[in-house]
Amino acid sequence: EAGVAQSPRYKIIEKRQSVAFWCNPISGHATLYWYQQILGQGPKLLIQFQNNGVVDDSQLPKDRFSAERLKGVDSTLKIQPAKLEDSAVYLCASTGNSNYNSPLHFGNGTRLTVT
Amino acid sequence: SQKIEQNSEALNIQEGKTATLTCNYTNYSPAYLQWYRQDPGRGPVFLLLIRENEKEKRKERLKVTFDTTLKQSLFHITASQPADSATYLCALVNAGKSTFGDGTTLTVKP
Protein backbone atom coordinates (compact mmCIF):
# COMPACT_ATOMS: atom_id res chain seq x y z
CA GLU A 1 0.00 0.00 0.00
CA ALA A 2 1.11 3.54 -0.63
CA GLY A 3 2.27 5.38 2.46
CA VAL A 4 1.26 8.73 3.89
CA ALA A 5 2.18 11.47 1.43
CA GLN A 6 3.20 14.95 2.54
CA SER A 7 4.25 18.05 0.68
CA PRO A 8 6.30 20.09 0.45
CA ARG A 9 9.32 18.37 1.97
CA TYR A 10 10.99 21.63 2.89
CA LYS A 11 9.81 25.20 3.32
CA ILE A 12 11.67 28.33 4.32
CA ILE A 13 9.70 31.46 5.16
CA GLU A 14 10.20 34.69 7.03
CA LYS A 15 8.46 35.35 10.32
CA ARG A 16 4.95 36.76 9.99
CA GLN A 17 4.47 35.03 6.62
CA SER A 18 1.94 32.26 6.14
CA VAL A 19 2.54 28.65 5.09
CA ALA A 20 0.44 25.58 4.34
CA PHE A 21 1.24 21.88 4.46
CA TRP A 22 -0.63 19.10 2.72
CA CYS A 23 -1.19 15.48 3.72
CA ASN A 24 -2.73 12.53 1.92
CA PRO A 25 -3.21 9.60 4.31
CA ILE A 26 -3.18 5.92 3.49
CA SER A 27 -6.27 5.04 1.48
CA GLY A 28 -9.16 4.11 3.73
CA HIS A 29 -7.62 5.46 6.90
CA ALA A 30 -10.29 7.35 8.82
CA THR A 31 -8.11 8.90 11.51
CA LEU A 32 -5.56 11.55 10.65
CA TYR A 33 -3.12 13.34 12.94
CA TRP A 34 -0.80 16.33 12.64
CA TYR A 35 2.27 16.32 14.88
CA GLN A 36 4.95 18.95 15.42
CA GLN A 37 8.48 17.67 16.03
CA ILE A 38 11.06 20.19 17.18
CA LEU A 39 14.69 19.16 16.70
CA GLY A 40 15.79 16.78 19.44
CA GLN A 41 12.27 16.20 20.74
CA GLY A 42 9.53 13.67 20.17
CA PRO A 43 6.45 14.37 18.07
CA LYS A 44 3.81 16.50 19.81
CA LEU A 45 0.18 16.14 18.78
CA LEU A 46 -1.40 19.24 17.28
CA ILE A 47 -4.74 17.93 16.02
CA GLN A 48 -6.59 14.66 15.44
CA PHE A 49 -9.36 14.11 12.88
CA GLN A 50 -11.82 11.23 12.65
CA ASN A 51 -13.07 11.35 9.07
CA ASN A 52 -13.71 15.09 8.60
CA GLY A 53 -14.45 15.88 12.24
CA VAL A 54 -12.01 17.15 14.86
CA VAL A 55 -11.47 14.75 17.77
CA ASP A 56 -8.75 16.63 19.65
CA ASP A 57 -7.27 20.06 18.97
CA SER A 58 -6.45 20.96 22.55
CA GLN A 59 -2.73 21.45 21.74
CA LEU A 60 -3.25 23.46 18.56
CA PRO A 61 -2.29 27.16 18.92
CA LYS A 62 -5.54 28.33 17.41
CA ASP A 63 -4.51 31.98 17.20
CA ARG A 64 -2.12 31.09 14.38
CA PHE A 65 -2.63 27.45 13.40
CA SER A 66 -5.59 26.00 11.55
CA ALA A 67 -6.28 22.63 9.96
CA GLU A 68 -9.02 21.13 7.88
CA ARG A 69 -10.01 17.80 6.38
CA LEU A 70 -13.04 18.75 4.35
CA LYS A 71 -13.79 15.50 2.52
CA GLY A 72 -12.44 13.15 5.14
CA VAL A 73 -9.37 12.31 3.06
CA ASP A 74 -6.67 14.94 2.43
CA SER A 75 -5.80 17.47 5.07
CA THR A 76 -4.06 20.84 5.17
CA LEU A 77 -2.35 22.53 8.10
CA LYS A 78 -1.82 26.28 7.95
CA ILE A 79 0.24 28.67 10.01
CA GLN A 80 -0.50 32.39 9.82
CA PRO A 81 1.48 34.35 10.87
CA ALA A 82 4.55 32.19 11.49
CA LYS A 83 6.90 32.74 14.40
CA LEU A 84 10.53 31.74 14.79
CA GLU A 85 9.54 29.03 17.31
CA ASP A 86 7.39 27.34 14.67
CA SER A 87 10.56 26.02 13.03
CA ALA A 88 10.08 22.26 13.21
CA VAL A 89 9.14 19.18 11.22
CA TYR A 90 5.40 18.80 10.73
CA LEU A 91 4.42 15.16 10.56
CA CYS A 92 1.15 13.74 9.34
CA ALA A 93 0.04 10.28 10.48
CA SER A 94 -2.97 8.08 9.89
CA THR A 95 -4.59 4.95 11.28
CA GLY A 96 -7.32 2.87 9.77
CA ASN A 97 -8.45 0.80 12.68
CA SER A 98 -10.89 2.07 15.24
CA ASN A 99 -9.01 0.14 17.93
CA TYR A 100 -7.08 2.46 20.16
CA ASN A 101 -3.94 0.34 19.90
CA SER A 102 -3.55 0.87 16.17
CA PRO A 103 -0.01 1.97 15.28
CA LEU A 104 0.47 5.30 13.60
CA HIS A 105 1.63 5.40 9.98
CA PHE A 106 3.70 8.54 9.50
CA GLY A 107 4.67 10.49 6.43
CA ASN A 108 8.21 11.85 6.11
CA GLY A 109 7.13 15.30 7.19
CA THR A 110 7.62 18.88 6.06
CA ARG A 111 10.63 20.65 7.52
CA LEU A 112 9.75 24.28 8.16
CA THR A 113 12.40 26.92 8.79
CA VAL A 114 11.20 30.36 9.90
CA THR A 115 13.83 33.11 9.60
CA SER B 1 2.03 16.76 35.12
CA GLN B 2 2.59 13.83 32.77
CA LYS B 3 6.20 13.10 31.97
CA ILE B 4 7.95 10.58 29.73
CA GLU B 5 11.70 10.10 30.01
CA GLN B 6 13.87 8.08 27.70
CA ASN B 7 17.39 7.22 28.77
CA SER B 8 20.39 9.29 27.87
CA GLU B 9 20.30 11.27 24.70
CA ALA B 10 22.69 8.93 22.90
CA LEU B 11 23.67 5.29 23.31
CA ASN B 12 26.78 3.91 21.64
CA ILE B 13 27.41 0.17 21.52
CA GLN B 14 29.55 -2.32 19.64
CA GLU B 15 28.12 -4.50 16.91
CA GLY B 16 26.86 -7.82 18.22
CA LYS B 17 26.05 -6.51 21.68
CA THR B 18 22.57 -6.04 23.13
CA ALA B 19 21.21 -2.51 23.20
CA THR B 20 18.84 -1.67 26.04
CA LEU B 21 16.73 1.48 25.90
CA THR B 22 14.49 2.66 28.72
CA CYS B 23 11.23 4.56 28.82
CA ASN B 24 10.03 5.83 32.19
CA TYR B 25 6.82 7.70 32.81
CA THR B 26 5.04 9.49 35.63
CA ASN B 27 1.47 10.66 36.23
CA TYR B 28 0.21 8.49 33.40
CA SER B 29 -1.80 5.28 33.06
CA PRO B 30 -1.27 4.03 29.53
CA ALA B 31 -3.36 1.22 28.15
CA TYR B 32 -0.64 0.46 25.62
CA LEU B 33 2.95 1.33 24.95
CA GLN B 34 4.45 1.49 21.48
CA TRP B 35 8.01 1.71 20.21
CA TYR B 36 8.94 3.45 16.96
CA ARG B 37 12.14 3.84 14.99
CA GLN B 38 13.01 7.14 13.33
CA ASP B 39 15.80 7.63 10.80
CA PRO B 40 17.14 11.11 9.94
CA GLY B 41 14.79 12.98 7.62
CA ARG B 42 12.08 10.32 7.89
CA GLY B 43 8.91 9.85 9.88
CA PRO B 44 8.74 7.37 12.77
CA VAL B 45 8.09 3.74 11.85
CA PHE B 46 6.13 1.45 14.19
CA LEU B 47 8.05 -1.50 15.66
CA LEU B 48 6.21 -3.08 18.58
CA LEU B 49 3.19 -2.64 20.82
CA ILE B 50 2.71 -4.02 24.33
CA ARG B 51 -0.46 -3.88 26.39
CA GLU B 52 -0.65 -2.98 30.06
CA ASN B 53 -1.44 -6.58 31.03
CA GLU B 54 1.49 -8.00 29.08
CA LYS B 55 4.93 -8.36 30.62
CA GLU B 56 6.98 -9.04 27.51
CA LYS B 57 6.71 -9.02 23.73
CA ARG B 58 9.20 -10.27 21.16
CA LYS B 59 9.68 -9.77 17.44
CA GLU B 60 12.78 -11.21 15.81
CA ARG B 61 15.76 -9.50 17.51
CA LEU B 62 13.53 -7.07 19.41
CA LYS B 63 12.12 -7.51 22.91
CA VAL B 64 9.95 -5.13 24.89
CA THR B 65 9.02 -5.35 28.55
CA PHE B 66 6.38 -3.33 30.36
CA ASP B 67 6.27 -2.92 34.14
CA THR B 68 3.26 -0.84 35.18
CA THR B 69 4.37 -0.93 38.83
CA LEU B 70 7.75 0.60 38.04
CA LYS B 71 6.14 2.69 35.27
CA GLN B 72 8.87 1.58 32.91
CA SER B 73 9.37 -0.12 29.57
CA LEU B 74 12.63 -1.62 28.39
CA PHE B 75 13.42 -2.07 24.68
CA HIS B 76 16.14 -4.56 23.77
CA ILE B 77 17.85 -5.14 20.44
CA THR B 78 19.92 -8.31 20.53
CA ALA B 79 22.86 -9.02 18.21
CA SER B 80 22.86 -5.35 17.22
CA GLN B 81 23.98 -4.29 13.75
CA PRO B 82 25.14 -0.94 12.34
CA ALA B 83 21.82 -0.85 10.44
CA ASP B 84 20.04 -0.62 13.81
CA SER B 85 21.51 2.86 14.28
CA ALA B 86 18.56 5.27 14.57
CA THR B 87 16.48 7.18 17.10
CA TYR B 88 13.99 5.08 19.02
CA LEU B 89 10.82 6.64 20.41
CA CYS B 90 8.45 5.26 22.99
CA ALA B 91 4.81 6.32 22.92
CA LEU B 92 2.23 5.92 25.64
CA VAL B 93 -1.26 5.32 24.33
CA ASN B 94 -4.50 5.97 26.15
CA ALA B 95 -7.96 6.61 24.71
CA GLY B 96 -6.58 6.77 21.20
CA LYS B 97 -4.05 9.44 22.01
CA SER B 98 -0.32 8.76 21.65
CA THR B 99 2.17 10.77 23.71
CA PHE B 100 5.80 10.44 22.67
CA GLY B 101 9.05 10.60 24.56
CA ASP B 102 11.99 12.55 23.15
CA GLY B 103 13.74 9.44 21.92
CA THR B 104 17.11 7.78 22.37
CA THR B 105 19.65 7.87 19.54
CA LEU B 106 21.41 4.55 19.17
CA THR B 107 24.69 4.17 17.30
CA VAL B 108 26.00 0.68 16.66
CA LYS B 109 29.67 0.67 15.75
CA PRO B 110 31.16 -2.07 13.56
mmCIF file of C-alpha atoms in Angstrom:
data_model
loop_
_atom_site.group_PDB
_atom_site.id
_atom_site.type_symbol
_atom_site.label_atom_id
_atom_site.label_comp_id
_atom_site.label_asym_id
_atom_site.label_seq_id
_atom_site.Cartn_x
_atom_site.Cartn_y
_atom_site.Cartn_z
ATOM 1 C CA GLU A 1 0.000 0.000 0.000
ATOM 2 C CA ALA A 2 1.111 3.544 -0.634
ATOM 3 C CA GLY A 3 2.267 5.375 2.459
ATOM 4 C CA VAL A 4 1.260 8.729 3.892
ATOM 5 C CA ALA A 5 2.178 11.474 1.429
ATOM 6 C CA GLN A 6 3.196 14.952 2.542
ATOM 7 C CA SER A 7 4.246 18.054 0.677
ATOM 8 C CA PRO A 8 6.299 20.088 0.448
ATOM 9 C CA ARG A 9 9.325 18.371 1.967
ATOM 10 C CA TYR A 10 10.988 21.629 2.888
ATOM 11 C CA LYS A 11 9.806 25.196 3.319
ATOM 12 C CA ILE A 12 11.674 28.326 4.319
ATOM 13 C CA ILE A 13 9.699 31.461 5.160
ATOM 14 C CA GLU A 14 10.200 34.690 7.035
ATOM 15 C CA LYS A 15 8.463 35.351 10.316
ATOM 16 C CA ARG A 16 4.949 36.761 9.991
ATOM 17 C CA GLN A 17 4.472 35.030 6.624
ATOM 18 C CA SER A 18 1.937 32.260 6.135
ATOM 19 C CA VAL A 19 2.536 28.655 5.091
ATOM 20 C CA ALA A 20 0.439 25.581 4.343
ATOM 21 C CA PHE A 21 1.238 21.885 4.460
ATOM 22 C CA TRP A 22 -0.634 19.101 2.719
ATOM 23 C CA CYS A 23 -1.190 15.482 3.724
ATOM 24 C CA ASN A 24 -2.731 12.532 1.915
ATOM 25 C CA PRO A 25 -3.210 9.599 4.313
ATOM 26 C CA ILE A 26 -3.178 5.919 3.491
ATOM 27 C CA SER A 27 -6.273 5.043 1.481
ATOM 28 C CA GLY A 28 -9.164 4.109 3.729
ATOM 29 C CA HIS A 29 -7.623 5.459 6.904
ATOM 30 C CA ALA A 30 -10.289 7.349 8.817
ATOM 31 C CA THR A 31 -8.112 8.897 11.512
ATOM 32 C CA LEU A 32 -5.559 11.552 10.654
ATOM 33 C CA TYR A 33 -3.119 13.337 12.939
ATOM 34 C CA TRP A 34 -0.801 16.329 12.644
ATOM 35 C CA TYR A 35 2.266 16.322 14.878
ATOM 36 C CA GLN A 36 4.954 18.950 15.415
ATOM 37 C CA GLN A 37 8.479 17.670 16.026
ATOM 38 C CA ILE A 38 11.058 20.186 17.181
ATOM 39 C CA LEU A 39 14.692 19.162 16.702
ATOM 40 C CA GLY A 40 15.787 16.779 19.444
ATOM 41 C CA GLN A 41 12.270 16.202 20.742
ATOM 42 C CA GLY A 42 9.533 13.671 20.174
ATOM 43 C CA PRO A 43 6.446 14.369 18.075
ATOM 44 C CA LYS A 44 3.814 16.497 19.808
ATOM 45 C CA LEU A 45 0.184 16.144 18.780
ATOM 46 C CA LEU A 46 -1.397 19.237 17.275
ATOM 47 C CA ILE A 47 -4.736 17.929 16.023
ATOM 48 C CA GLN A 48 -6.590 14.655 15.444
ATOM 49 C CA PHE A 49 -9.358 14.110 12.877
ATOM 50 C CA GLN A 50 -11.822 11.228 12.653
ATOM 51 C CA ASN A 51 -13.072 11.353 9.066
ATOM 52 C CA ASN A 52 -13.710 15.089 8.598
ATOM 53 C CA GLY A 53 -14.453 15.877 12.242
ATOM 54 C CA VAL A 54 -12.007 17.154 14.859
ATOM 55 C CA VAL A 55 -11.467 14.748 17.771
ATOM 56 C CA ASP A 56 -8.748 16.629 19.651
ATOM 57 C CA ASP A 57 -7.273 20.056 18.971
ATOM 58 C CA SER A 58 -6.446 20.956 22.547
ATOM 59 C CA GLN A 59 -2.728 21.455 21.740
ATOM 60 C CA LEU A 60 -3.252 23.460 18.559
ATOM 61 C CA PRO A 61 -2.286 27.159 18.925
ATOM 62 C CA LYS A 62 -5.537 28.331 17.408
ATOM 63 C CA ASP A 63 -4.509 31.978 17.196
ATOM 64 C CA ARG A 64 -2.120 31.092 14.381
ATOM 65 C CA PHE A 65 -2.631 27.447 13.401
ATOM 66 C CA SER A 66 -5.593 26.000 11.546
ATOM 67 C CA ALA A 67 -6.284 22.631 9.964
ATOM 68 C CA GLU A 68 -9.020 21.131 7.880
ATOM 69 C CA ARG A 69 -10.010 17.803 6.381
ATOM 70 C CA LEU A 70 -13.042 18.750 4.346
ATOM 71 C CA LYS A 71 -13.793 15.504 2.520
ATOM 72 C CA GLY A 72 -12.440 13.146 5.140
ATOM 73 C CA VAL A 73 -9.367 12.311 3.058
ATOM 74 C CA ASP A 74 -6.667 14.936 2.427
ATOM 75 C CA SER A 75 -5.797 17.471 5.074
ATOM 76 C CA THR A 76 -4.059 20.837 5.168
ATOM 77 C CA LEU A 77 -2.353 22.530 8.100
ATOM 78 C CA LYS A 78 -1.822 26.277 7.950
ATOM 79 C CA ILE A 79 0.241 28.672 10.014
ATOM 80 C CA GLN A 80 -0.503 32.390 9.821
ATOM 81 C CA PRO A 81 1.481 34.348 10.873
ATOM 82 C CA ALA A 82 4.545 32.190 11.486
ATOM 83 C CA LYS A 83 6.899 32.743 14.396
ATOM 84 C CA LEU A 84 10.530 31.737 14.790
ATOM 85 C CA GLU A 85 9.535 29.033 17.311
ATOM 86 C CA ASP A 86 7.387 27.335 14.666
ATOM 87 C CA SER A 87 10.561 26.018 13.027
ATOM 88 C CA ALA A 88 10.082 22.256 13.209
ATOM 89 C CA VAL A 89 9.141 19.175 11.216
ATOM 90 C CA TYR A 90 5.399 18.796 10.733
ATOM 91 C CA LEU A 91 4.420 15.160 10.559
ATOM 92 C CA CYS A 92 1.151 13.738 9.344
ATOM 93 C CA ALA A 93 0.044 10.277 10.481
ATOM 94 C CA SER A 94 -2.974 8.083 9.885
ATOM 95 C CA THR A 95 -4.588 4.947 11.276
ATOM 96 C CA GLY A 96 -7.323 2.871 9.770
ATOM 97 C CA ASN A 97 -8.449 0.796 12.681
ATOM 98 C CA SER A 98 -10.888 2.074 15.240
ATOM 99 C CA ASN A 99 -9.010 0.141 17.931
ATOM 100 C CA TYR A 100 -7.080 2.462 20.162
ATOM 101 C CA ASN A 101 -3.937 0.339 19.903
ATOM 102 C CA SER A 102 -3.545 0.873 16.169
ATOM 103 C CA PRO A 103 -0.015 1.967 15.280
ATOM 104 C CA LEU A 104 0.473 5.303 13.602
ATOM 105 C CA HIS A 105 1.627 5.398 9.981
ATOM 106 C CA PHE A 106 3.705 8.545 9.500
ATOM 107 C CA GLY A 107 4.667 10.494 6.434
ATOM 108 C CA ASN A 108 8.207 11.852 6.109
ATOM 109 C CA GLY A 109 7.129 15.302 7.191
ATOM 110 C CA THR A 110 7.622 18.876 6.064
ATOM 111 C CA ARG A 111 10.635 20.653 7.518
ATOM 112 C CA LEU A 112 9.751 24.278 8.165
ATOM 113 C CA THR A 113 12.396 26.923 8.788
ATOM 114 C CA VAL A 114 11.205 30.362 9.897
ATOM 115 C CA THR A 115 13.829 33.106 9.600
ATOM 116 C CA SER B 1 2.027 16.755 35.119
ATOM 117 C CA GLN B 2 2.588 13.825 32.767
ATOM 118 C CA LYS B 3 6.201 13.103 31.971
ATOM 119 C CA ILE B 4 7.955 10.585 29.726
ATOM 120 C CA GLU B 5 11.704 10.104 30.014
ATOM 121 C CA GLN B 6 13.865 8.077 27.699
ATOM 122 C CA ASN B 7 17.391 7.218 28.768
ATOM 123 C CA SER B 8 20.389 9.288 27.869
ATOM 124 C CA GLU B 9 20.301 11.273 24.696
ATOM 125 C CA ALA B 10 22.690 8.933 22.899
ATOM 126 C CA LEU B 11 23.670 5.293 23.314
ATOM 127 C CA ASN B 12 26.780 3.906 21.638
ATOM 128 C CA ILE B 13 27.411 0.167 21.523
ATOM 129 C CA GLN B 14 29.551 -2.321 19.643
ATOM 130 C CA GLU B 15 28.118 -4.499 16.907
ATOM 131 C CA GLY B 16 26.855 -7.823 18.219
ATOM 132 C CA LYS B 17 26.046 -6.506 21.685
ATOM 133 C CA THR B 18 22.571 -6.042 23.130
ATOM 134 C CA ALA B 19 21.210 -2.507 23.197
ATOM 135 C CA THR B 20 18.836 -1.675 26.043
ATOM 136 C CA LEU B 21 16.734 1.481 25.896
ATOM 137 C CA THR B 22 14.494 2.664 28.721
ATOM 138 C CA CYS B 23 11.230 4.558 28.816
ATOM 139 C CA ASN B 24 10.032 5.828 32.194
ATOM 140 C CA TYR B 25 6.819 7.700 32.810
ATOM 141 C CA THR B 26 5.037 9.490 35.631
ATOM 142 C CA ASN B 27 1.474 10.655 36.226
ATOM 143 C CA TYR B 28 0.208 8.494 33.399
ATOM 144 C CA SER B 29 -1.797 5.275 33.062
ATOM 145 C CA PRO B 30 -1.271 4.033 29.525
ATOM 146 C CA ALA B 31 -3.355 1.222 28.147
ATOM 147 C CA TYR B 32 -0.641 0.462 25.616
ATOM 148 C CA LEU B 33 2.947 1.332 24.953
ATOM 149 C CA GLN B 34 4.448 1.490 21.482
ATOM 150 C CA TRP B 35 8.007 1.715 20.210
ATOM 151 C CA TYR B 36 8.938 3.453 16.963
ATOM 152 C CA ARG B 37 12.141 3.839 14.994
ATOM 153 C CA GLN B 38 13.009 7.142 13.332
ATOM 154 C CA ASP B 39 15.797 7.630 10.797
ATOM 155 C CA PRO B 40 17.139 11.113 9.942
ATOM 156 C CA GLY B 41 14.790 12.978 7.619
ATOM 157 C CA ARG B 42 12.085 10.320 7.895
ATOM 158 C CA GLY B 43 8.910 9.853 9.878
ATOM 159 C CA PRO B 44 8.743 7.368 12.767
ATOM 160 C CA VAL B 45 8.086 3.739 11.854
ATOM 161 C CA PHE B 46 6.131 1.453 14.186
ATOM 162 C CA LEU B 47 8.055 -1.497 15.659
ATOM 163 C CA LEU B 48 6.209 -3.083 18.578
ATOM 164 C CA LEU B 49 3.189 -2.637 20.817
ATOM 165 C CA ILE B 50 2.712 -4.020 24.334
ATOM 166 C CA ARG B 51 -0.465 -3.882 26.387
ATOM 167 C CA GLU B 52 -0.649 -2.981 30.063
ATOM 168 C CA ASN B 53 -1.443 -6.578 31.035
ATOM 169 C CA GLU B 54 1.487 -7.995 29.084
ATOM 170 C CA LYS B 55 4.929 -8.356 30.617
ATOM 171 C CA GLU B 56 6.980 -9.040 27.509
ATOM 172 C CA LYS B 57 6.706 -9.020 23.727
ATOM 173 C CA ARG B 58 9.202 -10.268 21.157
ATOM 174 C CA LYS B 59 9.675 -9.773 17.440
ATOM 175 C CA GLU B 60 12.780 -11.212 15.805
ATOM 176 C CA ARG B 61 15.760 -9.502 17.515
ATOM 177 C CA LEU B 62 13.527 -7.073 19.415
ATOM 178 C CA LYS B 63 12.123 -7.512 22.906
ATOM 179 C CA VAL B 64 9.954 -5.126 24.888
ATOM 180 C CA THR B 65 9.019 -5.354 28.552
ATOM 181 C CA PHE B 66 6.381 -3.327 30.358
ATOM 182 C CA ASP B 67 6.269 -2.923 34.137
ATOM 183 C CA THR B 68 3.256 -0.835 35.177
ATOM 184 C CA THR B 69 4.370 -0.934 38.832
ATOM 185 C CA LEU B 70 7.749 0.601 38.041
ATOM 186 C CA LYS B 71 6.144 2.685 35.270
ATOM 187 C CA GLN B 72 8.867 1.580 32.913
ATOM 188 C CA SER B 73 9.371 -0.124 29.573
ATOM 189 C CA LEU B 74 12.629 -1.617 28.386
ATOM 190 C CA PHE B 75 13.415 -2.066 24.682
ATOM 191 C CA HIS B 76 16.136 -4.559 23.775
ATOM 192 C CA ILE B 77 17.854 -5.143 20.443
ATOM 193 C CA THR B 78 19.924 -8.309 20.534
ATOM 194 C CA ALA B 79 22.858 -9.021 18.209
ATOM 195 C CA SER B 80 22.856 -5.355 17.216
ATOM 196 C CA GLN B 81 23.983 -4.295 13.752
ATOM 197 C CA PRO B 82 25.135 -0.938 12.341
ATOM 198 C CA ALA B 83 21.820 -0.847 10.436
ATOM 199 C CA ASP B 84 20.044 -0.616 13.809
ATOM 200 C CA SER B 85 21.513 2.863 14.284
ATOM 201 C CA ALA B 86 18.563 5.267 14.574
ATOM 202 C CA THR B 87 16.482 7.180 17.100
ATOM 203 C CA TYR B 88 13.990 5.078 19.023
ATOM 204 C CA LEU B 89 10.823 6.641 20.407
ATOM 205 C CA CYS B 90 8.446 5.256 22.990
ATOM 206 C CA ALA B 91 4.809 6.319 22.918
ATOM 207 C CA LEU B 92 2.233 5.923 25.637
ATOM 208 C CA VAL B 93 -1.265 5.323 24.330
ATOM 209 C CA ASN B 94 -4.499 5.973 26.151
ATOM 210 C CA ALA B 95 -7.965 6.606 24.709
ATOM 211 C CA GLY B 96 -6.581 6.769 21.196
ATOM 212 C CA LYS B 97 -4.049 9.436 22.008
ATOM 213 C CA SER B 98 -0.315 8.761 21.651
ATOM 214 C CA THR B 99 2.168 10.772 23.711
ATOM 215 C CA PHE B 100 5.798 10.439 22.667
ATOM 216 C CA GLY B 101 9.054 10.600 24.564
ATOM 217 C CA ASP B 102 11.988 12.552 23.147
ATOM 218 C CA GLY B 103 13.741 9.437 21.924
ATOM 219 C CA THR B 104 17.114 7.781 22.366
ATOM 220 C CA THR B 105 19.653 7.871 19.544
ATOM 221 C CA LEU B 106 21.405 4.548 19.167
ATOM 222 C CA THR B 107 24.689 4.174 17.300
ATOM 223 C CA VAL B 108 26.002 0.676 16.661
ATOM 224 C CA LYS B 109 29.671 0.667 15.755
ATOM 225 C CA PRO B 110 31.160 -2.070 13.564
#
